[in-house]
């Protein structure tokens, strides 16, 4: 199927394209899983200027009773005058609190972005 990006799609073409994307994404997922197993067994895989490897990701899980001490220490030790600038709250964590949107609007500005996704019904 070759359709120019600027050309207006028909519904039939859009359905065909969406199905092809789903097929390709499934194939890609399977290939990545196989490549991951290969790299686990054999180490980094270099191909030209690309390296497939495992890269360490680090995060810090603060104990709830230590957060206030950390914020104070940042000020005392001169790292910042406003440690609250580095704090962020994820939507899933806020959702766990069961807060109404109106309540949150008293403290924060709502930011909405549109992401193009596909989801199972």
mmCIF file of C-alpha atoms in Angstrom:
data_model
loop_
_atom_site.group_PDB
_atom_site.id
_atom_site.type_symbol
_atom_site.label_atom_id
_atom_site.label_comp_id
_atom_site.label_asym_id
_atom_site.label_seq_id
_atom_site.Cartn_x
_atom_site.Cartn_y
_atom_site.Cartn_z
ATOM 1 C CA UNK A 1 0.000 0.000 0.000
ATOM 2 C CA UNK A 2 1.609 3.238 -1.122
ATOM 3 C CA UNK A 3 -0.299 6.331 -0.124
ATOM 4 C CA UNK A 4 1.216 9.787 -0.160
ATOM 5 C CA UNK A 5 1.131 11.389 3.280
ATOM 6 C CA UNK A 6 -0.449 14.567 1.935
ATOM 7 C CA UNK A 7 -3.217 12.640 0.121
ATOM 8 C CA UNK A 8 -6.583 12.409 1.888
ATOM 9 C CA UNK A 9 -7.233 8.812 2.984
ATOM 10 C CA UNK A 10 -10.515 7.030 2.515
ATOM 11 C CA UNK A 11 -11.935 5.159 5.501
ATOM 12 C CA UNK A 12 -11.021 1.872 3.840
ATOM 13 C CA UNK A 13 -7.413 3.020 3.374
ATOM 14 C CA UNK A 14 -7.259 4.265 6.953
ATOM 15 C CA UNK A 15 -8.523 0.902 8.273
ATOM 16 C CA UNK A 16 -6.003 -0.943 6.086
ATOM 17 C CA UNK A 17 -3.217 1.333 7.312
ATOM 18 C CA UNK A 18 -4.227 0.957 10.972
ATOM 19 C CA UNK A 19 -4.260 -2.838 10.642
ATOM 20 C CA UNK A 20 -0.839 -2.781 9.001
ATOM 21 C CA UNK A 21 0.531 -0.604 11.817
ATOM 22 C CA UNK A 22 -0.805 -3.066 14.401
ATOM 23 C CA UNK A 23 0.795 -5.959 12.512
ATOM 24 C CA UNK A 24 4.136 -4.147 12.254
ATOM 25 C CA UNK A 25 4.085 -3.139 15.931
ATOM 26 C CA UNK A 26 3.432 -6.763 16.941
ATOM 27 C CA UNK A 27 6.289 -7.954 14.723
ATOM 28 C CA UNK A 28 8.563 -5.236 16.105
ATOM 29 C CA UNK A 29 7.743 -6.242 19.688
ATOM 30 C CA UNK A 30 8.588 -9.886 18.935
ATOM 31 C CA UNK A 31 11.850 -8.932 17.219
ATOM 32 C CA UNK A 32 12.881 -6.683 20.125
ATOM 33 C CA UNK A 33 12.192 -9.495 22.603
ATOM 34 C CA UNK A 34 14.374 -11.862 20.575
ATOM 35 C CA UNK A 35 17.147 -9.271 20.246
ATOM 36 C CA UNK A 36 16.963 -8.593 23.982
ATOM 37 C CA UNK A 37 17.524 -12.313 24.689
ATOM 38 C CA UNK A 38 20.482 -12.316 22.303
ATOM 39 C CA UNK A 39 22.091 -9.306 24.019
ATOM 40 C CA UNK A 40 21.461 -10.866 27.455
ATOM 41 C CA UNK A 41 23.394 -13.966 26.344
ATOM 42 C CA UNK A 42 26.122 -12.431 24.166
ATOM 43 C CA UNK A 43 26.557 -8.842 25.325
ATOM 44 C CA UNK A 44 26.283 -5.542 23.458
ATOM 45 C CA UNK A 45 25.569 -5.720 19.729
ATOM 46 C CA UNK A 46 27.249 -3.015 17.638
ATOM 47 C CA UNK A 47 25.897 -2.324 14.156
ATOM 48 C CA UNK A 48 27.512 0.656 12.468
ATOM 49 C CA UNK A 49 26.989 3.659 14.723
ATOM 50 C CA UNK A 50 24.234 1.934 16.745
ATOM 51 C CA UNK A 51 24.679 -0.202 19.867
ATOM 52 C CA UNK A 52 21.972 -2.459 21.259
ATOM 53 C CA UNK A 53 22.648 -2.875 24.974
ATOM 54 C CA UNK A 54 21.186 -2.731 28.430
ATOM 55 C CA UNK A 55 21.540 0.725 29.905
ATOM 56 C CA UNK A 56 21.217 1.224 33.622
ATOM 57 C CA UNK A 57 18.391 3.456 34.785
ATOM 58 C CA UNK A 58 18.579 4.980 38.249
ATOM 59 C CA UNK A 59 15.795 6.399 40.353
ATOM 60 C CA UNK A 60 15.550 7.337 44.006
ATOM 61 C CA UNK A 61 12.742 6.135 46.234
ATOM 62 C CA UNK A 62 12.528 8.494 49.212
ATOM 63 C CA UNK A 63 11.035 7.327 52.474
ATOM 64 C CA UNK A 64 8.056 9.573 53.160
ATOM 65 C CA UNK A 65 9.393 10.720 56.529
ATOM 66 C CA UNK A 66 12.713 11.782 54.944
ATOM 67 C CA UNK A 67 11.347 14.075 52.214
ATOM 68 C CA UNK A 68 10.912 17.082 54.507
ATOM 69 C CA UNK A 69 14.454 16.652 55.833
ATOM 70 C CA UNK A 70 15.777 16.420 52.278
ATOM 71 C CA UNK A 71 13.994 19.650 51.266
ATOM 72 C CA UNK A 72 15.405 21.491 54.297
ATOM 73 C CA UNK A 73 18.888 20.145 53.626
ATOM 74 C CA UNK A 74 18.808 21.399 50.026
ATOM 75 C CA UNK A 75 18.216 24.924 51.310
ATOM 76 C CA UNK A 76 20.712 24.732 54.191
ATOM 77 C CA UNK A 77 23.446 23.276 51.983
ATOM 78 C CA UNK A 78 22.861 25.972 49.357
ATOM 79 C CA UNK A 79 21.660 23.804 46.482
ATOM 80 C CA UNK A 80 18.475 25.825 45.982
ATOM 81 C CA UNK A 81 16.380 28.506 47.611
ATOM 82 C CA UNK A 82 13.166 26.781 46.498
ATOM 83 C CA UNK A 83 13.330 22.974 46.663
ATOM 84 C CA UNK A 84 9.659 22.705 45.695
ATOM 85 C CA UNK A 85 10.622 23.502 42.079
ATOM 86 C CA UNK A 86 12.031 19.983 41.701
ATOM 87 C CA UNK A 87 8.952 18.183 42.985
ATOM 88 C CA UNK A 88 6.440 16.738 40.572
ATOM 89 C CA UNK A 89 3.339 14.652 41.137
ATOM 90 C CA UNK A 90 2.371 11.935 38.689
ATOM 91 C CA UNK A 91 -1.261 11.594 37.649
ATOM 92 C CA UNK A 92 -1.461 7.963 38.853
ATOM 93 C CA UNK A 93 -0.262 8.978 42.323
ATOM 94 C CA UNK A 94 -2.709 11.885 42.487
ATOM 95 C CA UNK A 95 -5.500 9.593 41.266
ATOM 96 C CA UNK A 96 -4.806 7.277 44.215
ATOM 97 C CA UNK A 97 -5.761 10.145 46.528
ATOM 98 C CA UNK A 98 -9.195 10.414 44.907
ATOM 99 C CA UNK A 99 -9.009 14.199 44.675
ATOM 100 C CA UNK A 100 -11.568 16.172 42.722
ATOM 101 C CA UNK A 101 -10.253 18.213 39.814
ATOM 102 C CA UNK A 102 -11.635 21.389 41.398
ATOM 103 C CA UNK A 103 -9.582 20.714 44.525
ATOM 104 C CA UNK A 104 -6.382 20.329 42.504
ATOM 105 C CA UNK A 105 -7.111 23.516 40.549
ATOM 106 C CA UNK A 106 -6.673 25.436 43.823
ATOM 107 C CA UNK A 107 -3.014 24.435 43.795
ATOM 108 C CA UNK A 108 -2.002 23.696 40.218
ATOM 109 C CA UNK A 109 -2.652 24.551 36.607
ATOM 110 C CA UNK A 110 -4.119 21.689 34.595
ATOM 111 C CA UNK A 111 -2.034 20.742 31.555
ATOM 112 C CA UNK A 112 -3.678 18.609 28.867
ATOM 113 C CA UNK A 113 -1.826 17.174 25.906
ATOM 114 C CA UNK A 114 -3.158 14.985 23.111
ATOM 115 C CA UNK A 115 -1.165 11.866 22.311
ATOM 116 C CA UNK A 116 -1.896 9.761 19.246
ATOM 117 C CA UNK A 117 -2.358 6.214 20.563
ATOM 118 C CA UNK A 118 -4.149 2.978 19.887
ATOM 119 C CA UNK A 119 -5.843 1.120 22.732
ATOM 120 C CA UNK A 120 -7.826 -2.082 23.063
ATOM 121 C CA UNK A 121 -11.549 -1.521 23.555
#
